[in-house]
Coordinates of C-alpha atoms in Angstrom, one line a residue:
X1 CA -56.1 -4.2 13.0
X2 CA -53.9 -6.8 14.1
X3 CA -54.3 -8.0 10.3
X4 CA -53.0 -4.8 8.8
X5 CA -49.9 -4.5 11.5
X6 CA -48.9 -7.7 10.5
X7 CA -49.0 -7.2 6.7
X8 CA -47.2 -3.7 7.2
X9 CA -44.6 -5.6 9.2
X10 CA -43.8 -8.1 6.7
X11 CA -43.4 -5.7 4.5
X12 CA -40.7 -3.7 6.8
X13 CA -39.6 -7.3 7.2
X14 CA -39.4 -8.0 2.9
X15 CA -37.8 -4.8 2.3
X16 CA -35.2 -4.7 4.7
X17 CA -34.0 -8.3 3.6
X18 CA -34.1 -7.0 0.0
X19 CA -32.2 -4.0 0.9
X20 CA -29.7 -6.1 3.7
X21 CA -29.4 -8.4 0.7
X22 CA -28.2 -6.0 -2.0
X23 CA -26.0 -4.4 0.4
X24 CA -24.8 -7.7 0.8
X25 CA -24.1 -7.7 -2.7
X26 CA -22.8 -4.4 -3.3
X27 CA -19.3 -3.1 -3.3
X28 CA -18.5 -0.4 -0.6
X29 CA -16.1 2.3 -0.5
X30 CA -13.0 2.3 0.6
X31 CA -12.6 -0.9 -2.4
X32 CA -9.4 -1.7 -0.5
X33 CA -9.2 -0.8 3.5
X34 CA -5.4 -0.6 3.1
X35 CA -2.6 0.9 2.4
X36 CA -2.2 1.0 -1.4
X37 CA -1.5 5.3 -2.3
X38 CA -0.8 6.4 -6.1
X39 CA -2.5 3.8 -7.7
X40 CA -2.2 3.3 -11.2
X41 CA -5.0 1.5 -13.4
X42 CA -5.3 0.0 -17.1
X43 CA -8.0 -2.3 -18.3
X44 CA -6.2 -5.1 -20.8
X45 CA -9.4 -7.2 -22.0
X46 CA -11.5 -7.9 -19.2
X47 CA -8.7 -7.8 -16.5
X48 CA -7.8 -4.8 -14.5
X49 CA -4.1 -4.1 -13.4
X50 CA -3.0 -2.2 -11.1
X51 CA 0.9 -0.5 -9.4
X52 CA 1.4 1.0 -6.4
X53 CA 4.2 2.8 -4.2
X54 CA 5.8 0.8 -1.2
X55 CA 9.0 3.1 -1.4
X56 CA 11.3 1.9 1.1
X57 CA 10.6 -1.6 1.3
X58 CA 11.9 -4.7 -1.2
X59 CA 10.5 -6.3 -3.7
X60 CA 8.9 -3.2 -4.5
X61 CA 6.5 -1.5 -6.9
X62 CA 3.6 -4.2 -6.5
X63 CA 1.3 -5.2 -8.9
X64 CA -2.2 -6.4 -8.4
X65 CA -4.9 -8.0 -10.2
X66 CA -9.0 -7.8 -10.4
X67 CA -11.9 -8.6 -12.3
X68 CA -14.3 -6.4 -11.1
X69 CA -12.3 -3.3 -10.0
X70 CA -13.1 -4.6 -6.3
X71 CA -11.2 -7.8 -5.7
X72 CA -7.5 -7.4 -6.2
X73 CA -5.1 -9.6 -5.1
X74 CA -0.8 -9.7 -5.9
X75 CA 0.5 -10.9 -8.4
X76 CA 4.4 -9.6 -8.8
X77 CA 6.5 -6.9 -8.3
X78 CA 8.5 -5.2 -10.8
X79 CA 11.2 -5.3 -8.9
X80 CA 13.5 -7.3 -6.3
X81 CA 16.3 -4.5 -5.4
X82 CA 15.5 -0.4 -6.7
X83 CA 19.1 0.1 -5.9
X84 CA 22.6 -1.6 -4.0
X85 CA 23.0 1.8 -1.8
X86 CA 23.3 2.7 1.7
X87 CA 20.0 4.1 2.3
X88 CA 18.1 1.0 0.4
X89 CA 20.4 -1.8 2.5
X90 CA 19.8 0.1 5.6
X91 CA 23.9 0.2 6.1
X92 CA 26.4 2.9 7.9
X93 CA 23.5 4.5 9.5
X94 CA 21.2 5.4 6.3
X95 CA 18.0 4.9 5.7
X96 CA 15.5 5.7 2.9
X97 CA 12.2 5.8 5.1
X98 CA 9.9 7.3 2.8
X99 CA 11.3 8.0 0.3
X100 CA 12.7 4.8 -2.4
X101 CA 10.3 4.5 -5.3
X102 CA 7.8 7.0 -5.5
X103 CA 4.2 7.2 -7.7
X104 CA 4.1 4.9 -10.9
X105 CA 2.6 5.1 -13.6
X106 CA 1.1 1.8 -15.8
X107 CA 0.7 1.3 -19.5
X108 CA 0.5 -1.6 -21.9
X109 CA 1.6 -0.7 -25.2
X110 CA 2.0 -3.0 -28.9
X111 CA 1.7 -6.3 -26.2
X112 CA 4.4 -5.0 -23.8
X113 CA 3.8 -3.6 -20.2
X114 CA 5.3 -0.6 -18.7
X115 CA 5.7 0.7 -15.4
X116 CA 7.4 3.6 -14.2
X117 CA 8.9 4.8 -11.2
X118 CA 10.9 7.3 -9.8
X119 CA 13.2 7.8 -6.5
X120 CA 14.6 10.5 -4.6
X121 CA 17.4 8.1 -3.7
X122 CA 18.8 7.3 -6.4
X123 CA 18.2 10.1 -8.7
X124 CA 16.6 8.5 -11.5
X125 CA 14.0 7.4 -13.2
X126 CA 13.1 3.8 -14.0
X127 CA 10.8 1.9 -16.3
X128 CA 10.2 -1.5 -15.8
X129 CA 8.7 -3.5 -18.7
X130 CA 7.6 -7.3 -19.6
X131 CA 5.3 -9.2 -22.2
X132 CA 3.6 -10.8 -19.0
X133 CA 2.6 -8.5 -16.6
X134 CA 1.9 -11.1 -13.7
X135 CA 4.8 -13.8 -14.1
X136 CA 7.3 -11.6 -15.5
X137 CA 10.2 -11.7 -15.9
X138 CA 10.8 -7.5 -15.7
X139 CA 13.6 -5.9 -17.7
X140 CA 14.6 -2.7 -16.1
X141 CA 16.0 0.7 -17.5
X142 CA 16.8 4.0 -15.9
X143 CA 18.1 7.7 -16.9
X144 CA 18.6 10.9 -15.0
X145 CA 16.7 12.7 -13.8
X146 CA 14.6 12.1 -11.6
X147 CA 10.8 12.8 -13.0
X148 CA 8.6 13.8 -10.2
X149 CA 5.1 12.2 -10.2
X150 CA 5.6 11.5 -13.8
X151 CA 3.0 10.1 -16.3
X152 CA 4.3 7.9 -19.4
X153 CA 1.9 8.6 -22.0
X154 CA 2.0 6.4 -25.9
X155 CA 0.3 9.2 -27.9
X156 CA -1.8 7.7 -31.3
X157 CA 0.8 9.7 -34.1
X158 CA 3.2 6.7 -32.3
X159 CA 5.5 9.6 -29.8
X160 CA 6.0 8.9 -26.1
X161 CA 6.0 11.7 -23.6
X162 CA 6.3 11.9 -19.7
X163 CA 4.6 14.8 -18.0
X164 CA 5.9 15.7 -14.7
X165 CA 6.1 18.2 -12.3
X166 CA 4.2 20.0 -9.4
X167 CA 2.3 22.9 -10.3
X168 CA 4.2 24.3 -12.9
X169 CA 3.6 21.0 -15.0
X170 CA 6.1 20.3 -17.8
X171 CA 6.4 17.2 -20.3
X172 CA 9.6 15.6 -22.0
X173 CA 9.8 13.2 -25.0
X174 CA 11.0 9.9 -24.8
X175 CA 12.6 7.4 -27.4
X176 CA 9.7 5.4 -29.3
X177 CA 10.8 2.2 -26.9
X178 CA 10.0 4.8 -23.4
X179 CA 13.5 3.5 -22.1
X180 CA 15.6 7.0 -22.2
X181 CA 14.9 10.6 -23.0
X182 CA 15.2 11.3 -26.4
X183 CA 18.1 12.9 -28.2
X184 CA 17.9 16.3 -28.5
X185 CA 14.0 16.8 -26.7
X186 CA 14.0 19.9 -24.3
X187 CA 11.4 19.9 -21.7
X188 CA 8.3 21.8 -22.2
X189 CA 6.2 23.6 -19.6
X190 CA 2.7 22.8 -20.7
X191 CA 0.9 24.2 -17.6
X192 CA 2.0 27.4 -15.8
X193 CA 0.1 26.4 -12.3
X194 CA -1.9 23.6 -12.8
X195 CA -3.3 24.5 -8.9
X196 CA -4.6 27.9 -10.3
X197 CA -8.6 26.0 -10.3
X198 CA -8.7 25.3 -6.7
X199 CA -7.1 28.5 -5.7
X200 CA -4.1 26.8 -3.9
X201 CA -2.5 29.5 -2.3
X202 CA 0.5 28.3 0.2
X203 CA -1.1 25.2 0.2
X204 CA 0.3 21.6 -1.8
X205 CA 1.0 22.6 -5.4
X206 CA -1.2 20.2 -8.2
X207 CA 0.9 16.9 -8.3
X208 CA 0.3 13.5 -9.0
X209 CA -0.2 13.7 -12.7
X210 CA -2.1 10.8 -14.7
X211 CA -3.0 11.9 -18.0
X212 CA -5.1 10.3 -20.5
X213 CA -7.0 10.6 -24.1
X214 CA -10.6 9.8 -24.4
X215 CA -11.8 10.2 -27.9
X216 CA -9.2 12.4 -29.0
X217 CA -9.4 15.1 -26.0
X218 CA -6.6 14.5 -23.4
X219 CA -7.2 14.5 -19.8
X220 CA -4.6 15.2 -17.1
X221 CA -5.4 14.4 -13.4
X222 CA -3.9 16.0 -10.4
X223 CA -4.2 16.3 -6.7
X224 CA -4.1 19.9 -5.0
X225 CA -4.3 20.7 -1.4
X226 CA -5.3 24.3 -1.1
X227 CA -4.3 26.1 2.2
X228 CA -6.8 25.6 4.8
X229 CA -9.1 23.2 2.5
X230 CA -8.9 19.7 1.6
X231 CA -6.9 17.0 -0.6
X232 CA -9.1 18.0 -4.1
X233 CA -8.8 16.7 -7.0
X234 CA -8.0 19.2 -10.3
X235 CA -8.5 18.0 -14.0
X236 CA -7.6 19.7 -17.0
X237 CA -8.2 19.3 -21.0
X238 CA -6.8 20.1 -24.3
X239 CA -7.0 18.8 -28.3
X240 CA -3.4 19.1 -28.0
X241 CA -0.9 18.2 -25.3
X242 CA 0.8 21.7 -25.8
X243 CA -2.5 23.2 -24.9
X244 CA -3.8 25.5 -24.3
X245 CA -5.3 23.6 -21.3
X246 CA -8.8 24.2 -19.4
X247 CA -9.1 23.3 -15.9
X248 CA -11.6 22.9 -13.1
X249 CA -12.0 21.4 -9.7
X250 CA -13.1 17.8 -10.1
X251 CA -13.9 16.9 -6.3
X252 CA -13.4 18.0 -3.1
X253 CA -15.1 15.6 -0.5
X254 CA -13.5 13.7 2.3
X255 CA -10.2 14.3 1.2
X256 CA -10.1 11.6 -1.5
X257 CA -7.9 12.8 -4.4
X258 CA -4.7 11.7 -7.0
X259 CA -5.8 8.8 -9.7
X260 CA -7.3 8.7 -12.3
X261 CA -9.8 7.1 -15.1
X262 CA -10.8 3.3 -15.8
X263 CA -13.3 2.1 -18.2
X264 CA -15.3 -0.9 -17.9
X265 CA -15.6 -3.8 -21.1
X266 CA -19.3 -2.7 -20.9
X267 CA -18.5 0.7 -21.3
X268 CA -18.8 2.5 -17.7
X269 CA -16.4 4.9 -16.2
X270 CA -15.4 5.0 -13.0
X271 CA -12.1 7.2 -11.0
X272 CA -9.9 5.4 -8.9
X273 CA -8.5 7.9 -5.9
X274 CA -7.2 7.5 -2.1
X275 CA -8.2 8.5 1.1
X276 CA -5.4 9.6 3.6
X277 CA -6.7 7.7 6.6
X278 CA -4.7 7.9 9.8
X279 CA -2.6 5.1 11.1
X280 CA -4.3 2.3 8.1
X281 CA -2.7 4.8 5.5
X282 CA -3.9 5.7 2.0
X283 CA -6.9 3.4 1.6
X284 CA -8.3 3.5 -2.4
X285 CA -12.4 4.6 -3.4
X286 CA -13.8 4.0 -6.6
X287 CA -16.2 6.9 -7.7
X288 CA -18.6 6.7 -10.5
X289 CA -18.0 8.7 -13.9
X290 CA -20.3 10.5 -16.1
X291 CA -19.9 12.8 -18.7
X292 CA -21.4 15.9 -19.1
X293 CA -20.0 18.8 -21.8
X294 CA -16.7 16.7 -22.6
X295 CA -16.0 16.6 -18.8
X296 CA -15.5 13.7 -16.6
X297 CA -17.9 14.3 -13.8
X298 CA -16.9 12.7 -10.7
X299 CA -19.3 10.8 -7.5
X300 CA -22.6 11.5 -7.3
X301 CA -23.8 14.5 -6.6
X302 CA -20.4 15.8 -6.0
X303 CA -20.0 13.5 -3.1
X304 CA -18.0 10.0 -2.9
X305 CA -20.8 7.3 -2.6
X306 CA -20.8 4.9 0.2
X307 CA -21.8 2.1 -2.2
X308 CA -21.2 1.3 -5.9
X309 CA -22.7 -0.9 -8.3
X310 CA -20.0 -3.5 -8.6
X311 CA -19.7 -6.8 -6.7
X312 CA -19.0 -7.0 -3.2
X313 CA -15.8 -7.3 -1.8
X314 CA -15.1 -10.9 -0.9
X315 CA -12.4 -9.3 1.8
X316 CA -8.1 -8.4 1.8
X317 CA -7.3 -12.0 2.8
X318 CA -5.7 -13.4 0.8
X319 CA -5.0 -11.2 -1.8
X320 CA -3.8 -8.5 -0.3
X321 CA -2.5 -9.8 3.1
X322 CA -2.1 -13.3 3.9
X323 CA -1.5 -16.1 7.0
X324 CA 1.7 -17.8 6.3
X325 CA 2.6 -21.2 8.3
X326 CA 6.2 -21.4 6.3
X327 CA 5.7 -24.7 5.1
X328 CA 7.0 -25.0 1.5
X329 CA 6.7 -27.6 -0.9
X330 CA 9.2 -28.2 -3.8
X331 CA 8.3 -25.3 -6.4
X332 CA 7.1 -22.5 -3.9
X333 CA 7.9 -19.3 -3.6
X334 CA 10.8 -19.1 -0.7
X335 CA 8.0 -15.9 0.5
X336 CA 4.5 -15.6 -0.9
X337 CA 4.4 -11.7 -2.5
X338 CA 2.2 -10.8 0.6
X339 CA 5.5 -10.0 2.1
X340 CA 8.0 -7.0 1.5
X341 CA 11.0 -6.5 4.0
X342 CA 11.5 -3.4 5.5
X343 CA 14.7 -1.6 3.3
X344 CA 16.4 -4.7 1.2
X345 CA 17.6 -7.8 2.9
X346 CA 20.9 -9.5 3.8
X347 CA 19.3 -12.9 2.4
X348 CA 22.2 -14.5 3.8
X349 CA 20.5 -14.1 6.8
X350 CA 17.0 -15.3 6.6
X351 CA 15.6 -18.6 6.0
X352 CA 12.5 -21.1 5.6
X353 CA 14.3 -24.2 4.7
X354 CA 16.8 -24.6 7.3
X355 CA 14.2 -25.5 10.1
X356 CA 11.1 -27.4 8.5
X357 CA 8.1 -25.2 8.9
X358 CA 9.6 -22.0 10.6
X359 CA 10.7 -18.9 9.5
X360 CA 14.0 -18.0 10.4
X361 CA 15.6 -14.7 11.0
X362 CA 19.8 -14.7 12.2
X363 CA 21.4 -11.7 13.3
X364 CA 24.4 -10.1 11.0
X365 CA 25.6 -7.4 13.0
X366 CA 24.9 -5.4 16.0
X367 CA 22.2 -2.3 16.1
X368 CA 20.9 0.2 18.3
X369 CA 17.3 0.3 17.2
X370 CA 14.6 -1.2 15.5
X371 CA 14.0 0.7 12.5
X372 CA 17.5 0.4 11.7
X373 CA 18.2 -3.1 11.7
X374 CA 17.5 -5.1 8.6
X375 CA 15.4 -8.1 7.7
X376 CA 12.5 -6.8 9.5
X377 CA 9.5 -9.1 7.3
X378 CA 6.6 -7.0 7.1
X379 CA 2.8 -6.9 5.8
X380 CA 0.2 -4.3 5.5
X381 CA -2.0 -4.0 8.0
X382 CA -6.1 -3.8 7.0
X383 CA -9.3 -1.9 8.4
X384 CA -11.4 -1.5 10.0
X385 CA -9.7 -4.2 12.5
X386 CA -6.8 -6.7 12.1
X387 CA -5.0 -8.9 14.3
X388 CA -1.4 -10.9 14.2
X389 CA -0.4 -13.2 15.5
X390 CA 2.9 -15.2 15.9
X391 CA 4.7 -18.0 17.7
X392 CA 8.0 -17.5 18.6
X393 CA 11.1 -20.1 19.4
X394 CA 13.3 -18.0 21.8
X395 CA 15.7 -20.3 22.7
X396 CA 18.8 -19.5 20.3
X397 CA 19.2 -15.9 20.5
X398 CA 22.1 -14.7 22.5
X399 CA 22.6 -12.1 25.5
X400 CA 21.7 -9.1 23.9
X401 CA 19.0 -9.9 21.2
X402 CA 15.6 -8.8 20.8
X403 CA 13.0 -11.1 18.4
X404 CA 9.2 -10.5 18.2
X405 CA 6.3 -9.0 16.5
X406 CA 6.1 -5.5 15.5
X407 CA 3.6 -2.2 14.6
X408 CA 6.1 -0.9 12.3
X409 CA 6.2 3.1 11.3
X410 CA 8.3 5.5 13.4
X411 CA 6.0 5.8 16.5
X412 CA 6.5 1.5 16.2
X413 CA 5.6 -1.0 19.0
X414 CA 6.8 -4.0 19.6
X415 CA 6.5 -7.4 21.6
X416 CA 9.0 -10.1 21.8
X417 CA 12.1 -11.4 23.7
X418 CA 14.6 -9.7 25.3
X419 CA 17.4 -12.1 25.8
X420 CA 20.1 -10.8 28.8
X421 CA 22.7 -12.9 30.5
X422 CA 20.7 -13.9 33.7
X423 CA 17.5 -15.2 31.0
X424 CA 14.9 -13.9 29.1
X425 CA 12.3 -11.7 29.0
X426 CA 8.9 -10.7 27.2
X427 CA 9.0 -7.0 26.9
X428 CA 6.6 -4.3 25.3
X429 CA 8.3 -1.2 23.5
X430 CA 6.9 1.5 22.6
X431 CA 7.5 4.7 20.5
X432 CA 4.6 6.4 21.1
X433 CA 6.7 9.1 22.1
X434 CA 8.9 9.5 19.4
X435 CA 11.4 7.6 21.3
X436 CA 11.4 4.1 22.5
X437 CA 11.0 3.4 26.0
X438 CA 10.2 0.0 27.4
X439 CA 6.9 -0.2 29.1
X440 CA 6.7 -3.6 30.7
X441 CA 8.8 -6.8 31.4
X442 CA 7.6 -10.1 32.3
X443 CA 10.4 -13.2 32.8
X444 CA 10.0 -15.9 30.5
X445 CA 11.3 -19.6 31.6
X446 CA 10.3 -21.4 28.7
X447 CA 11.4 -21.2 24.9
X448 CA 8.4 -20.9 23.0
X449 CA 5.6 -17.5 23.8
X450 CA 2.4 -16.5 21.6
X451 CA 2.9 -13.0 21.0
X452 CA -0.3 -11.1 19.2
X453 CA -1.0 -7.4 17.9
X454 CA -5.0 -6.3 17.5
X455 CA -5.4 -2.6 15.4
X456 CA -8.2 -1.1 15.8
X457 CA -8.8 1.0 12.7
X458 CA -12.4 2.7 12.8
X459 CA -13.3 6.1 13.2
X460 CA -9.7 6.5 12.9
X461 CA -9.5 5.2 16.1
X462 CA -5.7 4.3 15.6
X463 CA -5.2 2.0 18.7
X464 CA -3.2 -1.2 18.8
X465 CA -3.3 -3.3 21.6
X466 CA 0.2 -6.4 22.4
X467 CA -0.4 -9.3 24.0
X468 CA 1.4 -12.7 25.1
X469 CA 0.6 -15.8 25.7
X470 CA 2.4 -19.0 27.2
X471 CA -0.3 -21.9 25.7
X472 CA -1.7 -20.0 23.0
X473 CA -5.0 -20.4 25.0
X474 CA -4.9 -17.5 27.8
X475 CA -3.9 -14.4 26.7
X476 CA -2.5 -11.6 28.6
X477 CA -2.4 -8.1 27.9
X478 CA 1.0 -5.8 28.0
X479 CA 2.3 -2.9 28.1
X480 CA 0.4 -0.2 27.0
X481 CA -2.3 0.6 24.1
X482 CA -0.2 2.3 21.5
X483 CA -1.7 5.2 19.2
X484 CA -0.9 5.1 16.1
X485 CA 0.1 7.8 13.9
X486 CA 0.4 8.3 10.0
X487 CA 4.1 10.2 9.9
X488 CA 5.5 11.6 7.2
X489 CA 9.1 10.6 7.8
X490 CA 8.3 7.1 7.0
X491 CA 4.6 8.3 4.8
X492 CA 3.5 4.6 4.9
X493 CA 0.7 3.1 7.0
X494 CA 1.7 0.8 10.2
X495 CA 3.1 -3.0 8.8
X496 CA 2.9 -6.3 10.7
X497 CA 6.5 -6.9 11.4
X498 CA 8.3 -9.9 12.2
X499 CA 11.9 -8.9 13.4
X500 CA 15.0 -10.0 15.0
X501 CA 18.5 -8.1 15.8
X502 CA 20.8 -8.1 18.1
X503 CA 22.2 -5.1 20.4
X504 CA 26.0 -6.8 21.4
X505 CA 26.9 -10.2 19.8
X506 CA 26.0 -12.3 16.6
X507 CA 25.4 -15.6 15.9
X508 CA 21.8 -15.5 17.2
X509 CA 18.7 -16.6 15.7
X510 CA 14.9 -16.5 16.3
X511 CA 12.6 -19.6 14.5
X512 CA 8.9 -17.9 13.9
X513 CA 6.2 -21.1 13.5
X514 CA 3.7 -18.8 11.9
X515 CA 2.4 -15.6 11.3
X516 CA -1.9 -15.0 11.0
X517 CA -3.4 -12.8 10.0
X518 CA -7.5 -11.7 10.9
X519 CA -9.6 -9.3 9.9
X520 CA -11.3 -8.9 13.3
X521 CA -10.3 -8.2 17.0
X522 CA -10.9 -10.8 19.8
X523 CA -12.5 -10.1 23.2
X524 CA -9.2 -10.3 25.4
X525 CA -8.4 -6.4 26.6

């Protein structure tokens, strides 16, 4: 007896290594807990590309690399500055929280990459292109109008089309080099109400187009939200982009919708999608792709699978966000690409060279919040926990100025230094609300203070917690746990923020020794 019960629990023991093991070595869904929306994919050899939307923040329209469809990491932007306006430069009151440049779309075409954008800022539409996607540099084009959730599509007979629109769908010619509209083209309406196959009634019209050609047959993606359903995806097919088109729902699980299709060197299909996920953002899954009867057949069963059968994720740091000490040597990058500021910069007033090893932010002007001062220095934050960290030099900002780390979205938080005339302070803010109101103050008498942000992303759990340090050793929680919610006003998932501006007087400054980033929470609450 005791023979057999050992036998049958070394093999409970066997197969749950095995299993533990090839879990180990799988790749789990979401491929990238952050927030990357509107991806868009091509396959050039064995390497995967990929473009995303950051709207209001500069450099923008990001570009990231893999090998496996699992492991991305930056490598350039297509560009430093959409636009010298108001809204972008975050000037006589404007802003352009989220909006700036919206869904892209990727190609590579006769050895020349294109990506294209469009903004509800500007007006226009813009297409980025280079001969090397991933050191550039970018030449950039635009035109009127603005094309809403366009797709550029190089057809075989050698004519270049965008197709645009939500639900009624419609597609416009382009000059042979995709750089301007061309002479003399109308715009066509190719699909009435692409939403007619989920039966959106009152609810989001079909959007987000990506359309592509698989052995002959085009496919055009879309995302639909039908009233009192879920995000769903919608594909249709033709012989000819004029139609007449077929449609059908593609997927309707968990919410995960607008992409499109990537194939594999080895000949596997897969659909890259996103996930609204509360305060984290749009976090991207991977589904497998058969085909059955012409038709792309999305997930398994219907259903987005938990794992796939790709390599495991070797984690978001540091390809996708990054610890940064601000030590340069001679060649580097003034900012790694892990960063974006928040709205373009005044780069007159930033710096990592005049103070060996620090980042420093100066203030420019006076401002009466946070979201609308500039040179806010922000990165993603990741699930299913994050924490960052910073240490902050207080001593040169002036009666009046504020300096510390931030949750950035509009219900921000933030922890710093409050500097007034009788000394300074380390103070919490919060905009849980909707409106800021200061929840603690504790004096500070010495210049330098740890200041740390832990996120707490699972089960949509949405909670960050701020806390302070004087050593770097002992930590002390303050304020109050903020929560976390994805708004639509600024429709991006909550940043890491380093920030400094002042409320009365310039001339002051705030030198940051680090930031760190870690993808887990420690036991201080």
């Amino acid at each position: 007896m005791k023979n057999k019960l050992f036998r049958y629990g070394l093999l409970v023991s066997t197969l749950l290594f095995r299993y533990m093991t090839v879990e180990a070595q799988t790749a789990h869904n979401p491929i990238i807990f952050a927030d990357v929306p509107d991806m868009a994919m091509i396959r050039v050899g064995n390497t995967y590309y990929m473009s995303s939307t950051t709207m209001h923040l500069s450099p923008g329209l990001p570009i990231m690399k893999s090998k496996d469809l699992v492991n991305w990491q930056l490598v350039s932007y297509a560009y430093d500055t959409l636009a010298n306006v108001d809204a972008l430069n975050l000037t006589n009151g404007k802003s352009t929280y989220g909006r700036g440049s919206w869904a892209s779309s990727l190609r590579y075409h006769n050895g020349t990459y294109y990506v294209t954008t469009f903004a509800q800022t500007t007006g226009k539409t813009y297409v980025y292109t280079t001969k090397d996607i991933e050191k550039g540099p970018w030449k950039e084009a635009s035109f009127s109008p603005s094309y809403h959730d366009h797709s550029l599509f190089f057809d075989d007979d050698g004519r270049v089309y965008m197709l645009y629109g939500a639900g009624k769908l419609k597609s416009v010619e382009l000059n042979a080099d995709a750089l301007g509209v061309k002479p003399g083209t109308t715009e066509q309406v190719i699909i009435e109400n692409a939403s007619t196959p989920s039966g959106t009634g009152g609810g989001l019209p079909a959007e987000g187009s990506q359309l592509f050609k698989v052995k002959g047959t085009y496919y055009l993606f879309n995302i639909t939200w039908p009233k009192g359903g879920m995000r769903t995806v919608v594909i249709h097919r033709a012989d000819k982009l004029t139609g007449p088109w077929e449609g059908r729902v593609a997927l309707q699980d968990l919410g995960v919708a607008q992409g499109g299709l990537i194939d594999t060197p080895d000949g596997k299909w897969y659909a890259y999608l996103f996930r609204d996920f509360g305060g984290v953002g749009r976090i991207p899954y991977l589904l497998p792709v058969t085909w059955e009867d012409g038709w792309p057949v999305l997930g398994v069963n219907g259903k987005v699978p938990e794992m796939l059968d790709l390599p495991a994720s070797k984690g978001l740091i540091p390809g996708i966000v990054a610890s940064d000490e601000f030590t340069r040597k001679k060649g580097d990058p003034a900012l790694p690409l892990v960063w974006q500021w928040n709205h373009n910069p005044d780069n007159s007033l930033w710096s990592v060279s005049e103070r060996k090893g620090y980042l420093r932010l100066k203030t420019g002007r006076a401002d009466t919040s946070f979201v609308m001062a500039r040179n806010t220095l922000t990165q993603r934050t990741i699930g299913p926990e994050s924490t960052g960290a910073t240490l902050l030099d207080a001593s040169n900002l002036k009666p009046g100025d504020f300096a510390g780390l931030s949750l950035l979205q509009k219900n921000y938080g933030l922890v710093g230094v409050k500097a007034e005339a009788d000394g300074k302070s380390i103070v919490m803010v919060s905009a849980g609300s909707g409106k800021a109101v200061e929840l603690q103050r504790v004096p500070l008498k010495q210049k330098m203070v740890y200041l740390k942000a832990e996120c707490d992303f699972k089960d949509r759990k949405d909670l960050v917690h701020f806390f302070y340090s004087l050593d770097g050793k002992a930590w002390t929680l303050i304020g109050e746990p903020l929560k976390m919610p994805y708004t639509i006003p600024h429709f991006m998932g909550y940043r890491f923020g380093l920030f400094t501006y002042a409320t009365r007087q310039t001339g002051g400054f705030a030198d940051f020794d680090y930031f760190r980033i870690d993808s887990s929470l420690s036991a201080e609450k």
